[in-house]
Each structure stands twice: as structure tokens, then as C-alpha cells.
Coordinates of C-alpha atoms and ligand atoms in Angstrom, one line a residue:
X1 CA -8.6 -21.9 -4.8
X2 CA -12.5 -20.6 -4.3
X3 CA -13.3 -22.7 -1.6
X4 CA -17.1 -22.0 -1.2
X5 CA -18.3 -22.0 2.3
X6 CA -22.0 -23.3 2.6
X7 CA -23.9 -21.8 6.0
X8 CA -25.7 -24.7 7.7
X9 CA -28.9 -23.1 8.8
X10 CA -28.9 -26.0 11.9
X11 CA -25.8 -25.2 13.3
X12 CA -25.1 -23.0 15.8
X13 CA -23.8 -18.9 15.0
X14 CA -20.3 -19.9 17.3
X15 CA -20.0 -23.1 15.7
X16 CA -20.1 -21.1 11.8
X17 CA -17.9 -18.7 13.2
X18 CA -15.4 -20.7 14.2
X19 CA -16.0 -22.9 11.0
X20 CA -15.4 -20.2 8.9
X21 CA -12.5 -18.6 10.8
X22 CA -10.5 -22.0 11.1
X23 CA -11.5 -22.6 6.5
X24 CA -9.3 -19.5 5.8
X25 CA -6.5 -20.2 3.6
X26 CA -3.0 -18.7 2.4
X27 CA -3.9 -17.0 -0.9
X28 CA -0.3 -18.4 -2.0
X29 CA 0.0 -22.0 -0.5
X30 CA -3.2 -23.1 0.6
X31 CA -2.5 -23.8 4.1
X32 CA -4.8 -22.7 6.6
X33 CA -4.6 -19.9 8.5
X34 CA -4.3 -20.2 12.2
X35 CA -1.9 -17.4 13.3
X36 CA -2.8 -14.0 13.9
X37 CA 0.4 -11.2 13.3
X38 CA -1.7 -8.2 14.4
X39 CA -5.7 -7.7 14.8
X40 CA -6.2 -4.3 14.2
X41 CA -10.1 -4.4 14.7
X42 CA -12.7 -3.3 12.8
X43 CA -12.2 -0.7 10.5
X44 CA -13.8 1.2 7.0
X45 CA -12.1 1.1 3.6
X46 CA -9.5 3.1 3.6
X47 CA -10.4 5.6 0.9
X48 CA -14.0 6.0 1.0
X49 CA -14.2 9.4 2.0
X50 CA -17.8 10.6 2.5
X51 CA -19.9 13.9 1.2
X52 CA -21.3 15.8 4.2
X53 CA -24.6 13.9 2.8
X54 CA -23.6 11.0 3.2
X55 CA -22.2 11.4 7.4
X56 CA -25.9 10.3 9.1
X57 CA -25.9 7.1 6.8
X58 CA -24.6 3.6 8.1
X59 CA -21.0 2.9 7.0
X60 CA -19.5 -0.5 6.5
X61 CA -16.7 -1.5 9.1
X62 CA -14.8 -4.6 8.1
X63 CA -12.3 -6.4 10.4
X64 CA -8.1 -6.1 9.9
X65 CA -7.3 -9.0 11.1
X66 CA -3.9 -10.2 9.5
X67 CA -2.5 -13.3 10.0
X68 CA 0.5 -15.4 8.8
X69 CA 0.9 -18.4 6.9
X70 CA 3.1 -21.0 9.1
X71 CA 4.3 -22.9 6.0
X72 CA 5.2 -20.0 3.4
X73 CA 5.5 -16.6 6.1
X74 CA 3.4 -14.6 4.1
X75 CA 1.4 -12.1 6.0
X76 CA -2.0 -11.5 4.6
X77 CA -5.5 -10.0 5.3
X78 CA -8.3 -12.3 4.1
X79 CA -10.2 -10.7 1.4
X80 CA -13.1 -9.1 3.1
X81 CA -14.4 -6.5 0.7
X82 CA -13.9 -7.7 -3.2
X83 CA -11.3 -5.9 -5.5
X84 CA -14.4 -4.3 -7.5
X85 CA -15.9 -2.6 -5.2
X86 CA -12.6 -1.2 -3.5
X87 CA -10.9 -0.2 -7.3
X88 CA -13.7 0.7 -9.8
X89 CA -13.6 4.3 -8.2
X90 CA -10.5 5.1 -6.4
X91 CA -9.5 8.4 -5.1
X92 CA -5.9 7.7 -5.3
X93 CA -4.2 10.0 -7.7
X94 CA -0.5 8.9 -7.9
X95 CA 0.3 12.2 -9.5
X96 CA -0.5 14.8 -6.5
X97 CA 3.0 13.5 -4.8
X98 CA 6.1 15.5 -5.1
X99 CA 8.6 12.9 -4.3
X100 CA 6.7 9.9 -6.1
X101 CA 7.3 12.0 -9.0
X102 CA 10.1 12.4 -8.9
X103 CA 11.2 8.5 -7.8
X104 CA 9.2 7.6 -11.1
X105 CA 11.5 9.9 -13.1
X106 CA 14.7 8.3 -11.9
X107 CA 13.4 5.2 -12.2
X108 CA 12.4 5.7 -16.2
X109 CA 16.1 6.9 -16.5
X110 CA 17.1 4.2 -14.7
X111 CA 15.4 1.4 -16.3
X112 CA 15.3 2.6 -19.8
X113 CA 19.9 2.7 -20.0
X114 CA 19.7 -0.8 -17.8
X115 CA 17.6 -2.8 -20.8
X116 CA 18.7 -0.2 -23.7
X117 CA 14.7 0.7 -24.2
X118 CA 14.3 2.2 -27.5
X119 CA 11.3 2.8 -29.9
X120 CA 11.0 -1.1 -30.7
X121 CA 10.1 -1.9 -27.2
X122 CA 7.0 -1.9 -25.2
X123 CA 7.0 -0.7 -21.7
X124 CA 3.8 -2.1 -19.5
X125 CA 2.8 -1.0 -16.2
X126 CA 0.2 -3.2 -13.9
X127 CA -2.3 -0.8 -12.5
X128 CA -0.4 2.3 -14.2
X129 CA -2.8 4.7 -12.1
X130 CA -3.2 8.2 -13.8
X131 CA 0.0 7.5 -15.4
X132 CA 2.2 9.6 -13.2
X133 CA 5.5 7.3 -14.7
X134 CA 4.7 5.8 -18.0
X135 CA 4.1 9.8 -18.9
X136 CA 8.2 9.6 -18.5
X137 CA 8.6 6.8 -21.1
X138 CA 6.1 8.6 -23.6
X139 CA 8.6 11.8 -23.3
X140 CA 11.8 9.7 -24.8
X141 CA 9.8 8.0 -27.4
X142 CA 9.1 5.0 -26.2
X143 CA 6.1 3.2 -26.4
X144 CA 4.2 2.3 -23.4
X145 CA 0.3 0.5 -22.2
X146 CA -0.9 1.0 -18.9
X147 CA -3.5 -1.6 -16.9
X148 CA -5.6 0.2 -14.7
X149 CA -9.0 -0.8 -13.6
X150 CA -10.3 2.2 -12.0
X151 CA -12.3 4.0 -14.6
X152 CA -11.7 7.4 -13.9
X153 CA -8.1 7.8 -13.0
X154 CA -7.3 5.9 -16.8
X155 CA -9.4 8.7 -18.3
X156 CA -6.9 10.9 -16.7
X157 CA -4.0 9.1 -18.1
X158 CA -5.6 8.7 -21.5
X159 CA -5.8 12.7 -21.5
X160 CA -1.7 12.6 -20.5
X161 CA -1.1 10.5 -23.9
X162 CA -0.3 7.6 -21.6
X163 CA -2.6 4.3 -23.9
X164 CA -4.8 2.6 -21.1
X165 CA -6.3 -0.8 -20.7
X166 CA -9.7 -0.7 -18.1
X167 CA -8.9 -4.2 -16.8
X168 CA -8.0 -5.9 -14.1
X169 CA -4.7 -8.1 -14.8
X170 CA -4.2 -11.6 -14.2
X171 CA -3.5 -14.9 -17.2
X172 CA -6.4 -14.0 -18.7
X173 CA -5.8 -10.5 -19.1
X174 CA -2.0 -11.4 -20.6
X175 CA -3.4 -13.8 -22.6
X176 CA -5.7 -11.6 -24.5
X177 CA -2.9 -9.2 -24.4
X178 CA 0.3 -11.4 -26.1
X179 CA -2.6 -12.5 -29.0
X180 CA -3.2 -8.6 -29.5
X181 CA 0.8 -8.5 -30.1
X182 CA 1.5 -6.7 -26.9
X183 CA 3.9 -8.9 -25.0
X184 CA 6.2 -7.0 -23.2
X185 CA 10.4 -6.3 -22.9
X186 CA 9.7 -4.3 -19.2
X187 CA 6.6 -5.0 -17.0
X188 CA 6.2 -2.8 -13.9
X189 CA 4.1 -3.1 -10.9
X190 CA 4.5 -0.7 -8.2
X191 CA 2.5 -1.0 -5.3
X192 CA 0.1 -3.4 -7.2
X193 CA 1.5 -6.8 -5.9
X194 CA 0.0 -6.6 -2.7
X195 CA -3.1 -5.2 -3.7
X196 CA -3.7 -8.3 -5.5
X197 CA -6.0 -10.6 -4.2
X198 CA -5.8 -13.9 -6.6
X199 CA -1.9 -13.5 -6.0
X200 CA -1.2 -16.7 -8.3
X201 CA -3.2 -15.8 -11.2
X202 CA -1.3 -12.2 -11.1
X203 CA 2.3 -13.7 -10.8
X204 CA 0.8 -16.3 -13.6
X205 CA 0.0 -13.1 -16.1
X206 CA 3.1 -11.7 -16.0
X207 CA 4.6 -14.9 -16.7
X208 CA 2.4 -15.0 -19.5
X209 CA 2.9 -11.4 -20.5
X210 CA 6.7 -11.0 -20.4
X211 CA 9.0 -11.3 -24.1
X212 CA 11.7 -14.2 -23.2
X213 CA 14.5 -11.9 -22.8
X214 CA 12.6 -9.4 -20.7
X215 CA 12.3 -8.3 -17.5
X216 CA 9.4 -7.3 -14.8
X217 CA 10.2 -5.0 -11.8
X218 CA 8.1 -4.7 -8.8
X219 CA 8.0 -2.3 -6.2
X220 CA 6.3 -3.0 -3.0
X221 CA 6.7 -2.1 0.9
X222 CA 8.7 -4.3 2.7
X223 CA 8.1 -6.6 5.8
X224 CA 11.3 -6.7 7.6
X225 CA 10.8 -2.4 7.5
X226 CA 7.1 -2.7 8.2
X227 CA 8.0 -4.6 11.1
X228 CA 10.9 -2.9 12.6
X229 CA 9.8 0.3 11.9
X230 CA 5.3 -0.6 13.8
X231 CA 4.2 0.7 10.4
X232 CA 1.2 -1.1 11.1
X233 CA -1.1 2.1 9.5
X234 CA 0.2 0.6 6.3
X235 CA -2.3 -2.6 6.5
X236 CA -5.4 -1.8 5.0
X237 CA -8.3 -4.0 3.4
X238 CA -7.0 -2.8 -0.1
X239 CA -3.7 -4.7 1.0
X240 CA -4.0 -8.0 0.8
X241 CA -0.1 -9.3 1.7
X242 CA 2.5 -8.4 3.1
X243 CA 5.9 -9.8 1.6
X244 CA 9.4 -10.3 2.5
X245 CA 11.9 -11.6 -0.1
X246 CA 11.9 -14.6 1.0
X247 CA 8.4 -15.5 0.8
X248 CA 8.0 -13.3 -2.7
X249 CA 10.8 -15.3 -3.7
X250 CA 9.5 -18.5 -3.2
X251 CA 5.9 -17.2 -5.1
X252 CA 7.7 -16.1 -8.2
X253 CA 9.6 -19.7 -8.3
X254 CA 6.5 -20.7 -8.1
X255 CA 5.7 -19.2 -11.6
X256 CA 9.1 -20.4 -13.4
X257 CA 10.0 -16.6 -12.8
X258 CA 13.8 -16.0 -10.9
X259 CA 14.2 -13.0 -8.6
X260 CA 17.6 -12.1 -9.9
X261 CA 18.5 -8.6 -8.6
X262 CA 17.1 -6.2 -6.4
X263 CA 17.2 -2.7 -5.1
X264 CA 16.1 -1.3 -1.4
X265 CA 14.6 2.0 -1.7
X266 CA 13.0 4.7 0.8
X267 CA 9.8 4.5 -0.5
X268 CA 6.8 4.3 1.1
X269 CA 8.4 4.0 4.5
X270 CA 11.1 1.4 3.4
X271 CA 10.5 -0.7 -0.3
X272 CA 12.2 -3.1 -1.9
X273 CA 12.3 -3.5 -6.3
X274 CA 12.9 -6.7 -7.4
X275 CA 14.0 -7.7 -10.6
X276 CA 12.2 -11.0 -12.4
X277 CA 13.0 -12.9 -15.5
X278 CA 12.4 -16.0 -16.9
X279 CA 13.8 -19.2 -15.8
X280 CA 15.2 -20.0 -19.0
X281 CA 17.0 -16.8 -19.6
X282 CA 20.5 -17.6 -18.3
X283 CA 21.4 -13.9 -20.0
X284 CA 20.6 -12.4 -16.0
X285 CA 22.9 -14.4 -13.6
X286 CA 21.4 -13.2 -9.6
X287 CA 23.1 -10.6 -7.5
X288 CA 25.0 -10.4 -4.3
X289 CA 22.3 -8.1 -3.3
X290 CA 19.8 -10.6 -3.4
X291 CA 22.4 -13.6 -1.2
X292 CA 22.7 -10.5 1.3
X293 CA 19.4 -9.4 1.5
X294 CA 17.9 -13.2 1.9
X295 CA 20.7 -13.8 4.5
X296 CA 19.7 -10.6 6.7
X297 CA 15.9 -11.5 6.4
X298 CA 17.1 -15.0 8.1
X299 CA 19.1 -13.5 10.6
X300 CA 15.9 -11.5 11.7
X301 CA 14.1 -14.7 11.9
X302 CA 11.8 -14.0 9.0
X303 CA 11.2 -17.9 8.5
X304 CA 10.7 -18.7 12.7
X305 CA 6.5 -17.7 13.9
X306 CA 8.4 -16.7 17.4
X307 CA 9.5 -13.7 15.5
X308 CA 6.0 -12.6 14.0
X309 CA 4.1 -13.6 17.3
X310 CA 5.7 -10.2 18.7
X311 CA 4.7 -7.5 16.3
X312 CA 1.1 -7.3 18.2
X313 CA 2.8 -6.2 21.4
X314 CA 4.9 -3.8 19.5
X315 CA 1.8 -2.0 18.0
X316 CA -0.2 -1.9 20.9
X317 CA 2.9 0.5 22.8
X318 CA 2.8 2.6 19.4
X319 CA -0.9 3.2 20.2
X320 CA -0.8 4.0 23.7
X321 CA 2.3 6.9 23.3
X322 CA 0.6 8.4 20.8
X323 CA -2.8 8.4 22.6
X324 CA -0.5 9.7 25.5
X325 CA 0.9 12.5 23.5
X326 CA -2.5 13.6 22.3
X327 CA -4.0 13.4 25.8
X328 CA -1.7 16.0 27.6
X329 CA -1.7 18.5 24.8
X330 CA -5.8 18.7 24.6
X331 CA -5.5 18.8 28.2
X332 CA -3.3 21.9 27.9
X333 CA -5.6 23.6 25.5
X334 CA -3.4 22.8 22.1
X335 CA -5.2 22.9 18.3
X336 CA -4.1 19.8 16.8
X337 CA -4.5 19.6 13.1
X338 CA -3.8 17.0 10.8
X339 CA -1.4 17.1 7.0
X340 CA -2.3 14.4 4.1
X341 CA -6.0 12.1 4.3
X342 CA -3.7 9.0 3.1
X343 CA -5.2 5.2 3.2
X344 CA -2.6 4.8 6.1
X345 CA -4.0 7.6 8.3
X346 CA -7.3 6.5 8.0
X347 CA -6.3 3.0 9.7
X348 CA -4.2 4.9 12.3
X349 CA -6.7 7.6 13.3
X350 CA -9.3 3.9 13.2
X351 CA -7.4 2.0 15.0
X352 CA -6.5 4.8 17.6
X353 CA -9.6 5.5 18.4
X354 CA -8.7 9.5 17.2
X355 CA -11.8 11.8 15.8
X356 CA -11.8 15.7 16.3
X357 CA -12.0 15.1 19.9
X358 CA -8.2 15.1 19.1
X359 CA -7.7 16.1 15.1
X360 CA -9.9 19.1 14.5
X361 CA -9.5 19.0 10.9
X362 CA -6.9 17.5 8.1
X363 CA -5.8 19.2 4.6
X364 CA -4.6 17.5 1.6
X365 CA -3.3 18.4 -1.8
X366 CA -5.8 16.6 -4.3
X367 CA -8.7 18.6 -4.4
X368 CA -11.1 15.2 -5.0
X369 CA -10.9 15.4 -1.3
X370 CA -12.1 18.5 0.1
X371 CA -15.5 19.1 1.4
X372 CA -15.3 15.4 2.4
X373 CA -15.0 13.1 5.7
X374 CA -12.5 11.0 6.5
X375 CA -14.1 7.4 6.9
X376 CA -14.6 6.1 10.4
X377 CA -13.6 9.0 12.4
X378 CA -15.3 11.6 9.9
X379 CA -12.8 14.4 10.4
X380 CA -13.3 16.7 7.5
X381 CA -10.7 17.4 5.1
X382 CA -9.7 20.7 4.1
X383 CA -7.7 22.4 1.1
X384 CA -3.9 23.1 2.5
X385 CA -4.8 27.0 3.1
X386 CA -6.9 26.2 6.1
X387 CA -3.5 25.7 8.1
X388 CA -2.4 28.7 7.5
X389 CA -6.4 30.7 8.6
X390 CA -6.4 28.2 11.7
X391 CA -3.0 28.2 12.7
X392 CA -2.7 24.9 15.0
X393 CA -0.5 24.5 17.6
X394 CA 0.5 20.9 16.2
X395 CA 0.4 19.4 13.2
X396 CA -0.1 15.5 13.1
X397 CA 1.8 14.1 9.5
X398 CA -0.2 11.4 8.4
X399 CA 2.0 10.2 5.3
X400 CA 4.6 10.2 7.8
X401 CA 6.7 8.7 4.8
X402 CA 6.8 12.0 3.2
X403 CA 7.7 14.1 6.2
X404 CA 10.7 15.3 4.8
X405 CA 8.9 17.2 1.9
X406 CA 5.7 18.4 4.6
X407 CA 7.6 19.8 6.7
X408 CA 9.5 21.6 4.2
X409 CA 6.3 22.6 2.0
X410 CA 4.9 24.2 5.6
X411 CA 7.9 26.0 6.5
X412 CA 5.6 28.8 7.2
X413 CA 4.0 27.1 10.0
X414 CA 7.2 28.4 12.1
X415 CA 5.9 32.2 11.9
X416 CA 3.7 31.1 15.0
X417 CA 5.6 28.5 16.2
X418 CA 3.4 25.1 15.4
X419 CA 5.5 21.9 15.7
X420 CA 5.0 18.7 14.0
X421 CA 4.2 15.2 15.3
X422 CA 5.0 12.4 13.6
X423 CA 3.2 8.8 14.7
X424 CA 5.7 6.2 13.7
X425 CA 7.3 4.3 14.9
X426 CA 6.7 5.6 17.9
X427 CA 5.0 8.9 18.5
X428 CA 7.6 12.0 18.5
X429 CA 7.3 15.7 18.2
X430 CA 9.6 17.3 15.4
X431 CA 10.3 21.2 15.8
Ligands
LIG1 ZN1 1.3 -20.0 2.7

């Protein structure tokens, strides 16, 4: 699986480049990689915002170029920065969303009647974050472990009551953990699975890590919405894949682990849960849902490359009408502003080409943020009040996924009749 790629001082820089473009592989099958699903240029990490200090320094730029695997579909970045340096410090607090709360809530409910959790079980989450859900479990008495390698959002979790292991997971992790007597009756990775780089080692741990009768969940966005929706903001170099059921399917078979149920839900622009087990537990028979779901993603052509090879073309359009939008309302004097400094707006505003030439300023909720730059297009980021001193004319919703809940939360904005714009799929203006 590490491939090492030896530079040949001799040979000329095209001839490397080409080399080394042509030796990437599928982080699931191995095969190489020779088919591009959208190049989205060159662009920072996603959620290193800068100090004012920091804006006359040089700042990285990696490329986000995706491409598809011909033999298994999986659409994957190649891994360009390494997990370490993107996680050890992440900004990300799960806990300063509204309606991810509250999804986490109903899903504890949820979950805990389904397997009849009680105070015997263990409840493990894969990158459990600043333990914005397994908080819910602690609250009906059952007990819970969170994985998480960023240091200081587990220090916030620790501080919640919510146990946390500093590690990244993968067999060796779960290994260590089943000798320690923590083998687990629920595992839960939301958002995590594509944020994985070493996907078969992951898969692998939770093998590992999972009691015989238990069962995994895991959330994550899903292709088929990603593509009929041009959510291409949601590819950043902390996302490493991109999955549809068939492909995850395929991955987790891979790992004697059977996809027996599944649940499509709104998050994150359009998610789907799936429900894993063992291979040998014949307690979990699969669901219609699944047979449905895997003959929809056929009928869309999920397993022909003619149906990937037109996502580019797609994105490119999305780009221009928003560009157009922007255009004609700086040309008739109008303050844009922008709501939310989300990963996804920072590969938008990138990839658009949009600084405060067009975005004058952005707020967000987690203070972490304020006083600070976005990468890239360094627009600075403000606490939520600033709307309301400035009063913009337009306000651009970056987490377009939680427009329902912004434009309700800035309600106020009415008072001098600012309207909102919303950049996927294709740019719209919402009154
Ligand atoms: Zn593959």
C-alpha cells in the first residue's frame, strides 16, 4: 500500500511529473488512477485560518484534483498534505451547530431503543470531536469512549464528561483497545470515513473493534447528492473519498463487514447512515432500503465512467452564474457580506476566484474564528454582530446546508431589506 516513489535526479522534471501522476493509486483497490472527476485547482487547507500576523507570510496551496477509480468508482483526492498536520489542531467544533445538535440527539434516541443500550454496553464514536453526541449517551447512563486525535477539541470533551482517547483509529488502535476490554456493542463514525486516508486499515479497526453481535453506523455525505446537487465546495484536502453505496459496500465486504440497513438523511447537503455488522451474525437479515437504494445508484449510472466524466462541466456552469451574480451587483454598488467560515466556503470562495473584491467580510458563530482570515482569499472573519453595524445589501450563505436555520437566526436582516444568496447548486437569490 506505501508505494515509495524514488526521484531520479537524471530524468527530466516532465518526465517525474508524469511518472508520479500516472503511480497514483486507489486508496481502496489499488488500481491506478487515470480519470479525473473534477480538478478544482490549487487551493489552501480548508481550515487554516490565519492571525492578521500571519497575512504577509507564504501560504501553502495544494492541488484538488479528484479523480475516480475505473475498477471500484470511488472518487478520491490523493493524499497531499498528511492527516497530522491537517487534525492535530482543528478548528472544527462540532458543537457550535444548531441543527447538528440536535440530529445527534435524535439519533442517541434513536440508536439507543434500536440495540436496547443499557448501562452494560459501551457506545464508541471514531473521531467523537468535542463530544457534541456521545454527551447524549452520558445523560441516559450509558457508558461511552470517544477517539479523537485533535488535542484540543478532546480537552473540550473531557471537560463535558465525555472519556477521550488522543489517537488516531485504525487495527492498531482497536487492537490495543479490545486488550484494554473495550470492544464495542455500537461504533459510530460520522463524517470520519472519508476523512480517512489509509481507508483499509480504518474499515480493518472496526472490524477488529466491534463485540459479535454489535453494530457500527456511519454517516457520511453522499455521491449520488454531491453529484446531482454540484456540491463540489464539499471536496476538500481533509476529504479524502467520496462514496456511494455501492462502492462503500463493496469496501466493507471487503472487511467481512455486511451493510445491512440504511437511512438517507438531510445532512450535510444529502447523507446517507449505514448500518454494519459482522458477517457471521445472521441475527440482522438486510433491508429493502438498501435493494432500493443500490438499484437507484445503478440506474444513475453510478458503476459507468460516462456518468462521472460529466460532473466537471457541471461545476464549471455553477462557477460562472455565481461569478455572474456577483458581477452585476458590485457593478450596481451592492455590500455583499458573507454567513458561516465553513471548510466548504473556503474551497468555493478558492475555486471562484472570490476575495473582498466581492465578499467584504464573513461572520461565524465559534469565536476561535474571529480576528482571523479566511485561507486563500484572506477575507476576515467577524463575530455575527457585525451584520447587523454593517448592514449588507446581500448576504452570501456559505454552509448553504444550514440555510434553513441562517436565514431564520438573521430574520432581522429584513428591517433593511438585505436578501440572501445561496451558491448551490446553482447560484440563486432567496428573499
Ligand atoms: Zn478502486
Amino acid at each position: 500500500m506505501s508505494d515509495t516513489i524514488e526521484l531520479d535526479k537524471a530524468e527530466p522534471i516532465a518526465a517525474q511529473t508524469k511518472r508520479l501522476l500516472t503511480t497514483a493509486r486507489c486508496r481502496f483497490c489499488q488500481t491506478p488512477l487515470r480519470h479525473t472527476f473534477v480538478d478544482l485547482g490549487m487551493s489552501p487547507l480548508c481550515e487554516s485560518y490565519l492571525p492578521a500576523d500571519q497575512l504577509n507570510a507564504m501560504e501553502p496551496f495544494y492541488p484538488l484534483h479528484v479523480k475516480v477509480c475505473e475498477e471500484c468508482y470511488l472518487v478520491q483526492l490523493e493524499e497531499y498534505v498528511s492527516p497530522e498536520h491537517i487534525f492535530t489542531e482543528y478548528a472544527y467544533f462540532s458543537s457550535y451547530s444548531d441543527t447538528w445538535l440536535k440530529h445527534s440527539s435524535n439519533y442517541v434516541e434513536m440508536i439507543s431503543s434500536r440495540l436496547g443500550l443499557g448501562s452494560q454496553s459501551l457506545a464508541v464514536e471514531l473521531a467523537s470531536n468535542d463530544g457534541y453526541l456521545l454527551q447524549y449517551f452520558v445523560e441516559k447512563g450509558i457508558p461511552v469512549l470517544g477517539v479523537e486525535p485533535a488535542v484540543n477539541v478532546a480537552k473540550v470533551a473531557e471537560r463535558k464528561g465525555v472519556p477521550t482517547l488522543v489517537k488516531f483509529f485504525g487495527c492498531q488502535t482497536a487492537q490495543q483497545m479490545v486488550a484494554d476490554g473495550q470492544a464495542a456493542d455500537l461504533i459510530i463514525g460520522n463524517n470520519v470515513l472519508a476523512q480517512v486516508p489509509d481507508l483499509n486499515d480504518f474499515v480493518g479497526g472496526i472490524q477488529i473493534l466491534l463485540k459479535p453481535g454489535g453494530v457500527a453506523t456511519l454517516e457520511f455525505p453522499h455521491l449520488e447528492r454531491l453529484m446531482a446537487e454540484n456540491q463540489y465546495d464539499t471536496i476538500y484536502h481533509e476529504h479524502f473519498s467520496y462514496f456511494s453505496l455501492i462502492t462503500v459496500e463493496k469496501i466493507f465486504a471487503a472487511h467481512r463487514l455486511v451493510l445491512f440497513d440504511v437511512d438517507e438523511i438531510p445532512t450535510h447537503g444529502g447523507s446517507i447512515r449505514v448500518y454494519l455488522r459482522h458477517i457471521e451474525d445472521g441475527s440482522k437479515p438486510v433491508s429493502a432500503a438498501v435493494v432500493n437504494l443500490r438499484e437507484r445508484e445503478l440506474a444513475a449510472g453510478l458503476v459507468r465512467m460516462e456518468t462521472y466524466a460529466t460532473f466537471a462541466d457541471q461545476v464549471m456552469e455553477s462557477k460562472r452564474a455565481l461569478l455572474e451574480l456577483l458581477i452585476q451587483l458590485r457593478r450596481a454598488g451592492k455590500v455583499v457580506a458573507g454567513y458561516g467560515a465553513p471548510g466548504k466556503g473556503n474551497t468555493l470562495l478558492n475555486y471562484c476566484g472570490i476575495r473582498t473584491d466581492f465578499v467584504e467580510f464573513t461572520v461565524d458563530r465559534n469565536p476561535y474564528k474571529h480576528g482571523r482570515f479566511l485561507p486563500g482569499t484572506h477575507i476576515p472573519i467577524h463575530s455575527p454582530e457585525r451584520i447587523r453595524q454593517r448592514r449588507p445589501d446581500y448576504i452570501l450563505i456559505l454552509p448553504w446546508n444550514l440555510k434553513t436555520e441562517i436565514v431564520a437566526q438573521l430574520d432581522y436582516v429584513r428591517e433593511w431589506g438585505a436578501k440572501f444568496i445561496v451558491p448551490i447548486p446553482i447560484a440563486q437569490v432567496v428573499d
